PDB file of C-alpha atoms in Angstrom:
ATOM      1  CA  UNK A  14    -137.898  18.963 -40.030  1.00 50.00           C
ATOM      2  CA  UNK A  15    -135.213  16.343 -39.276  1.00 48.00           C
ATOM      3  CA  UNK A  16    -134.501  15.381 -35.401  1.00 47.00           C
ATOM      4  CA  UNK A  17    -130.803  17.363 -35.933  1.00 48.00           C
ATOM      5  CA  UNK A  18    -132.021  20.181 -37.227  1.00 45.00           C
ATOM      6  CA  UNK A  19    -134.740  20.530 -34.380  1.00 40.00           C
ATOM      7  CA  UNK A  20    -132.309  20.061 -31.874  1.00 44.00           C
ATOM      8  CA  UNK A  21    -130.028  22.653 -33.241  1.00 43.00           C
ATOM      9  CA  UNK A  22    -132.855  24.624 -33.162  1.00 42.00           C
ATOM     10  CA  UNK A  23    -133.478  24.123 -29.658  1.00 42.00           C
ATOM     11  CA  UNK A  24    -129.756  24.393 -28.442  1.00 43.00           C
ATOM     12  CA  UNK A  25    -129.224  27.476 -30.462  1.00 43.00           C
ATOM     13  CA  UNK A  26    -132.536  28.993 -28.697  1.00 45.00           C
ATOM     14  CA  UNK A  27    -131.616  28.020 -24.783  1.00 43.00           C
ATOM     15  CA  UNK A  28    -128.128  29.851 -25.705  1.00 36.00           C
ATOM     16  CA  UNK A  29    -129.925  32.903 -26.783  1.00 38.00           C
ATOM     17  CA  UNK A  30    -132.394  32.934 -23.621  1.00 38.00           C
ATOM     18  CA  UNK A  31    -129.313  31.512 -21.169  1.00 41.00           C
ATOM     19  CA  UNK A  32    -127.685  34.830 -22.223  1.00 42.00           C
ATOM     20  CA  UNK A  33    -130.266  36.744 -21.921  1.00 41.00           C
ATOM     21  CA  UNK A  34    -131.000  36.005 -18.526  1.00 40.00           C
ATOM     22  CA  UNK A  35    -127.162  36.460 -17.812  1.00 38.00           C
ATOM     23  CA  UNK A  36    -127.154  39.541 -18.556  1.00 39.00           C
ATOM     24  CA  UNK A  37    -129.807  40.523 -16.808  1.00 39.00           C
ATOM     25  CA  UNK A  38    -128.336  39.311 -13.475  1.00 40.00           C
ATOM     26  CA  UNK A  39    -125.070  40.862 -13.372  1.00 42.00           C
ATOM     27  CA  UNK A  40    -124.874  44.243 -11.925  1.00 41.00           C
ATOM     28  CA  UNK A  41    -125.654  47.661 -13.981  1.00 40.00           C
ATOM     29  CA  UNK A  42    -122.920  50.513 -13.664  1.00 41.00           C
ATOM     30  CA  UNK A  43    -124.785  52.312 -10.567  1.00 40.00           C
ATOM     31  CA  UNK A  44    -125.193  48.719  -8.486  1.00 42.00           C
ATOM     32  CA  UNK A  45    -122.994  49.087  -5.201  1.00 42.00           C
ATOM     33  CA  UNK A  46    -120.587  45.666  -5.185  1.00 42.00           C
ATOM     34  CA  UNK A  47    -118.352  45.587  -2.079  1.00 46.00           C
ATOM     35  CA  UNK A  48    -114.599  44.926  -3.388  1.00 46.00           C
ATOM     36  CA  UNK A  49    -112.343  42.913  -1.237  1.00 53.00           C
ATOM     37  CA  UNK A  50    -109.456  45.222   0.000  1.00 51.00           C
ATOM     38  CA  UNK A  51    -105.981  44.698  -2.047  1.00 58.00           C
ATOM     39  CA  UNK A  52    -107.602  43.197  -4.826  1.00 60.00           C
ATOM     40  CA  UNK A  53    -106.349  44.572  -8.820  1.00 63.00           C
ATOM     41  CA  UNK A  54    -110.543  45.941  -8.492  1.00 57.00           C
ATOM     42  CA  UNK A  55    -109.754  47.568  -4.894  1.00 54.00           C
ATOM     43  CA  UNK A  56    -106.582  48.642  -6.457  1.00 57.00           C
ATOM     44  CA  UNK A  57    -108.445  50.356  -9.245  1.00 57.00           C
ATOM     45  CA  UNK A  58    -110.966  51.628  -6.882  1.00 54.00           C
ATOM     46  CA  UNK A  59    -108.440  54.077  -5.172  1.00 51.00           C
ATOM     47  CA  UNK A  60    -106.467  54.827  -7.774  1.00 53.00           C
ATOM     48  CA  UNK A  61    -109.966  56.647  -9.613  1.00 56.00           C
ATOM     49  CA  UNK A  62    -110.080  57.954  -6.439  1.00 51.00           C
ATOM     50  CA  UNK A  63    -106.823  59.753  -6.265  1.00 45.00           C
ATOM     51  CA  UNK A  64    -107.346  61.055 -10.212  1.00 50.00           C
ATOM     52  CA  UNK A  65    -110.623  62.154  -8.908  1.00 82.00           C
ATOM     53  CA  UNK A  66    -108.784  64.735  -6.339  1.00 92.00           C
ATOM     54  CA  UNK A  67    -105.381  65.605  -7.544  1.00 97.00           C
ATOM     55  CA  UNK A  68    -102.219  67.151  -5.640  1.00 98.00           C
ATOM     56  CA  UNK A  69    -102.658  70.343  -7.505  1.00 98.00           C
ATOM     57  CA  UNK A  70    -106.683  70.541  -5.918  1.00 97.00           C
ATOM     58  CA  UNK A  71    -105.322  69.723  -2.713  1.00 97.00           C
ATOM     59  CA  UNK A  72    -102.334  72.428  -2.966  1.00 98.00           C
ATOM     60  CA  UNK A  73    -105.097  74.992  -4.473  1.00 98.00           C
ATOM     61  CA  UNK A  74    -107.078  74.124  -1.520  1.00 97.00           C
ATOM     62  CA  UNK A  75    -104.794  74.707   1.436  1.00 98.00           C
ATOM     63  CA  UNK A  76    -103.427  77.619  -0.615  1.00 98.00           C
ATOM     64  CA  UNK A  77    -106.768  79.095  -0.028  1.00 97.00           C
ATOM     65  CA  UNK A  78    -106.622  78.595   3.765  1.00 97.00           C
ATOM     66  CA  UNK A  79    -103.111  79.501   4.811  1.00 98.00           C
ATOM     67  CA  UNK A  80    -102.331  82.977   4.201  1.00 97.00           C
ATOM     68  CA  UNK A  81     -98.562  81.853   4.337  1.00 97.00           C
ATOM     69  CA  UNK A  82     -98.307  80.117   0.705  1.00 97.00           C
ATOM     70  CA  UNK A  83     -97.324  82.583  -1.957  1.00 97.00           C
ATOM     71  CA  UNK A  84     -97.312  79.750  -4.922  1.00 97.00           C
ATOM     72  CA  UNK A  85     -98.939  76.350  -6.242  1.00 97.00           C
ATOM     73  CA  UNK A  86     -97.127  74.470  -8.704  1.00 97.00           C
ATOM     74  CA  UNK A  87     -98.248  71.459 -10.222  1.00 98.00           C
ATOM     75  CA  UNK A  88     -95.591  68.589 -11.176  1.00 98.00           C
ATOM     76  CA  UNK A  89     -95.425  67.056 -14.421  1.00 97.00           C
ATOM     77  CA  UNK A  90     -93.107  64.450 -16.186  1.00 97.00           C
ATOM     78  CA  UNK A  91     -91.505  67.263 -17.725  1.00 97.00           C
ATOM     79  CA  UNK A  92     -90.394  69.162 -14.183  1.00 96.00           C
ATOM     80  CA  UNK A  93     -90.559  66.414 -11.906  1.00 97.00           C
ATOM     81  CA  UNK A  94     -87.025  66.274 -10.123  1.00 93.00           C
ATOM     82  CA  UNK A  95     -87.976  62.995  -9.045  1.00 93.00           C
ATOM     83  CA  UNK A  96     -88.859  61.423 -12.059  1.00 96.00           C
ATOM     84  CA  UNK A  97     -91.759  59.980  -9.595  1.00 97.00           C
ATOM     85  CA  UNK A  98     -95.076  60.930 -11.505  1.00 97.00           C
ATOM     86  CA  UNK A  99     -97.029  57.835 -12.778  1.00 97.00           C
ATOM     87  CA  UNK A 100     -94.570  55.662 -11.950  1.00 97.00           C
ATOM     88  CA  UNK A 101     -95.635  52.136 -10.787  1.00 96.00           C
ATOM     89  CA  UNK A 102     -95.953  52.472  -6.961  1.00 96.00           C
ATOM     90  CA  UNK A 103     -95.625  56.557  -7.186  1.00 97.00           C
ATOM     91  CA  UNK A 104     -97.461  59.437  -6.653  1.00 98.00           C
ATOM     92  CA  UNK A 105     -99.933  59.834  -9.520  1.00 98.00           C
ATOM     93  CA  UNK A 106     -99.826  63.233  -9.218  1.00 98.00           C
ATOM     94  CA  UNK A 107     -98.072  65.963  -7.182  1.00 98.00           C
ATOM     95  CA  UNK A 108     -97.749  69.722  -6.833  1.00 98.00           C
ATOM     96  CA  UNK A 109     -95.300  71.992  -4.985  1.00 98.00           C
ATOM     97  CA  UNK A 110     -96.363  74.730  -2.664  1.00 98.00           C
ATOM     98  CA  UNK A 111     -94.188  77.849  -1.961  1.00 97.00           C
ATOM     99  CA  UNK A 112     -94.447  78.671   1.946  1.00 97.00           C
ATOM    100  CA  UNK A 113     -93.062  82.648   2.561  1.00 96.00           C
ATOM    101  CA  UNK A 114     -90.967  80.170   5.857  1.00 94.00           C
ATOM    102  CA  UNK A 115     -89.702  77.835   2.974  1.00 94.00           C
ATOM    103  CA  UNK A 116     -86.289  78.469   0.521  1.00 93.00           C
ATOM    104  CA  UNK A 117     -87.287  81.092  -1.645  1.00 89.00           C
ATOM    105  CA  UNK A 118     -87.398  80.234  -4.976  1.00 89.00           C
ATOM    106  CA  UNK A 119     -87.124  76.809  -4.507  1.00 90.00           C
ATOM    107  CA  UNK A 120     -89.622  73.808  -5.909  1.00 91.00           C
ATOM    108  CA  UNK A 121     -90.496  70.974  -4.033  1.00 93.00           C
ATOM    109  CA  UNK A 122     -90.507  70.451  -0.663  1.00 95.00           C
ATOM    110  CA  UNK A 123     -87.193  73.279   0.409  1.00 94.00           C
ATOM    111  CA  UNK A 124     -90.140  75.633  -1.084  1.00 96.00           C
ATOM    112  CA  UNK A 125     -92.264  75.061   1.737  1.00 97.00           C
ATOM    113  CA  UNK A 126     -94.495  71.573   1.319  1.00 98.00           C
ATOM    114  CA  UNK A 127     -95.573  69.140  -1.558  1.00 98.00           C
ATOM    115  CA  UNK A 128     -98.417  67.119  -1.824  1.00 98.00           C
ATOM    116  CA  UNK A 129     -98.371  63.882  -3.413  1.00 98.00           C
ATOM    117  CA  UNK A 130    -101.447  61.938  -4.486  1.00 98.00           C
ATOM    118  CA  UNK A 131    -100.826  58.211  -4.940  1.00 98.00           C
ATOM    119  CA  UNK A 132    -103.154  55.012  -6.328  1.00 97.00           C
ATOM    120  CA  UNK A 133    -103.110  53.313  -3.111  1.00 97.00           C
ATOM    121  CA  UNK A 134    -102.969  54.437   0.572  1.00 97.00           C
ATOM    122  CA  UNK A 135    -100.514  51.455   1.105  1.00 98.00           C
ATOM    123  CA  UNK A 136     -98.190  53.892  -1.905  1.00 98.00           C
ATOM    124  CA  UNK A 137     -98.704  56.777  -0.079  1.00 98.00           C
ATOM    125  CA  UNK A 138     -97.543  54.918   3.385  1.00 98.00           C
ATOM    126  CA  UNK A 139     -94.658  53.399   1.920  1.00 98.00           C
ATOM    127  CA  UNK A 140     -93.311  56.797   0.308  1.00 98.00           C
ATOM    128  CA  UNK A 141     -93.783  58.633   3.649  1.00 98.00           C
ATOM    129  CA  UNK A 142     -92.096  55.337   5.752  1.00 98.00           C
ATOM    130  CA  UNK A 143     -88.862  55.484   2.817  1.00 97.00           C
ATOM    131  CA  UNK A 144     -88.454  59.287   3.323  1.00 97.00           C
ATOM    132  CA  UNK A 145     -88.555  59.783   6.864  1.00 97.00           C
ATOM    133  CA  UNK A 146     -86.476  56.486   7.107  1.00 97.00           C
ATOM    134  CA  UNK A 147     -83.818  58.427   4.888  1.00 97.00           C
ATOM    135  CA  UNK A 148     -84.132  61.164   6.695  1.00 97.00           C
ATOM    136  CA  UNK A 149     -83.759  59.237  10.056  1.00 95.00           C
ATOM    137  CA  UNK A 150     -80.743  57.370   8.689  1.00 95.00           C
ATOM    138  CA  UNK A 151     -79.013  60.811   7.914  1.00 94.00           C
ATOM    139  CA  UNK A 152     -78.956  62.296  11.590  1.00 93.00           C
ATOM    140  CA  UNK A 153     -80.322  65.516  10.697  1.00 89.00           C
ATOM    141  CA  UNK A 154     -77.781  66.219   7.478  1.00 93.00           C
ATOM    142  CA  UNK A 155     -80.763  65.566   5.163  1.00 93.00           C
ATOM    143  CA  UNK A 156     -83.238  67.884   6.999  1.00 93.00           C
ATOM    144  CA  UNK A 157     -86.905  66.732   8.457  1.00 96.00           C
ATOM    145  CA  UNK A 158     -90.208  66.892   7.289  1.00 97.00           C
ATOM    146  CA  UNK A 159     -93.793  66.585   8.632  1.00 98.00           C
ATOM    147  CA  UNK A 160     -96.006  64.256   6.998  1.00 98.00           C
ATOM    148  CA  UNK A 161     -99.927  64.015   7.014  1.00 98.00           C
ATOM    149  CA  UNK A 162    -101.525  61.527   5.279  1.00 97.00           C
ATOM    150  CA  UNK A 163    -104.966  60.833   4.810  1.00 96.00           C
ATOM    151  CA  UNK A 164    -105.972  58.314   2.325  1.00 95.00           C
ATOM    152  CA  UNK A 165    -103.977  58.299  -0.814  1.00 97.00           C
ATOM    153  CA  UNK A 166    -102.573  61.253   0.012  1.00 97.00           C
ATOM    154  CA  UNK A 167     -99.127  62.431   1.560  1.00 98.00           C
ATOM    155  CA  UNK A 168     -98.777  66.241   2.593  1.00 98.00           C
ATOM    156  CA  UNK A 169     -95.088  66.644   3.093  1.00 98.00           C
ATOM    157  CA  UNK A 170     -94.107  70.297   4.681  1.00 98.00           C
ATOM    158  CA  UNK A 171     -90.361  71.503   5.217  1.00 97.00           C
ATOM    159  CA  UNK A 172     -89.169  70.734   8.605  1.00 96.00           C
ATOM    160  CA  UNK A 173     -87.157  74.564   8.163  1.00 94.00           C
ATOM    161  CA  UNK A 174     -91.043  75.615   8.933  1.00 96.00           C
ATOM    162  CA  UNK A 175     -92.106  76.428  12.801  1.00 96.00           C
ATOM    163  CA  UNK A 176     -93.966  73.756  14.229  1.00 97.00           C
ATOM    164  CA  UNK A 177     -96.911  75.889  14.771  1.00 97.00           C
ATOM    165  CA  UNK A 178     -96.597  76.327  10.627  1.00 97.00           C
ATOM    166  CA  UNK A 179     -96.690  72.935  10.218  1.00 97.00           C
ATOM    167  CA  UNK A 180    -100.046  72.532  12.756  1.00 97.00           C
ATOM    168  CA  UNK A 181    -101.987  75.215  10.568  1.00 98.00           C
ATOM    169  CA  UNK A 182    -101.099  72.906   7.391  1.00 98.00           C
ATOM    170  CA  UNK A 183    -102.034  69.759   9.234  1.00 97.00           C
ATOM    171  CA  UNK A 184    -105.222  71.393  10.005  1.00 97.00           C
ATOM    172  CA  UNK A 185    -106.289  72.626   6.781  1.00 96.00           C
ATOM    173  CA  UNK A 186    -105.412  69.237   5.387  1.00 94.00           C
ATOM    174  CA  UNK A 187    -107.809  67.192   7.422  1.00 92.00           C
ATOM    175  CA  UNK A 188    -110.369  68.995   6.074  1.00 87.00           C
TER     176      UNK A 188
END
């Protein structure tokens, strides 16, 4: 064999075993690897975590718990008022809940409450700071609301409910 071809042969072989080993050290699927906060991984972090529990499980849960709701609804891009759902910065998901205190036959939150499931907890923060800053700015012509958030998610309930309404869907919610 000719010098060239033997160290061709020998390049060609460390690449093989240099990849081998490479793959080897980088972390399987079901290795824990700590994700600095705001990053586009973070990021994608909480957004599978708000797909993994979705307005409509959250509304189907507190339905279950307040004997006051008489309806779930879940919002899609077809019914969404807002035209909100899965859009950058918005709730990636959202349902309406129909309170027997709230409008009657009314979606969204002059129904009784909504809850709106976002990518981010910053999202969910920023939608809850906008509203009650609208509502704020309008002296009371717009209404109020009570918000609860916990993580990505943002439990808004009609302000036309009692406050002691309102405490029994806070409750339920922190569970």
């Amino acid at each position: 064999m000719n010098k060239k071809a033997v160290a061709a042969l020998l390049l060609s072989g460390g690449l093989l075993l240099g990849g081998c080993g490479a793959a080897e050290s980088e972390p399987s699927p079901t290795d824990q690897v700590p994700v600095e906060s705001g990053t586009v991984a973070a990021q994608a972090q909480s957004r599978e975590a708000a797909e993994a529990v979705t307005a409509l499980d959250v509304a189907k849960q507190l339905e279950g718990e307040i004997p006051t709701i008489t309806a779930v609804t879940e919002v899609t891009e077809d019914n969404d008022a807002n035209n909100l759902i899965g859009r950058p910065g918005q709730y990636v998901s959202a349902a309406w809940i129909a309170d027997k205190s709230g409008v009657a036959k009314e979606t969204g939150i002059d129904g009784g409450a909504v809850v709106e499931v976002f990518a981010t907890a910053d999202d969910a923060q920023t939608r809850s700071d906008y509203i009650q800053s609208v509502l704020k700015e309008g002296g009371g012509v717009f209404g109020t609301e009570y918000h609860y958030l916990k993580d990505s998610r943002l439990l808004r309930v009609s302000g036309n409910l009692k406050p002691s309404s309102a405490k029994v869907y806070e409750e339920a919610a922190a569970r």
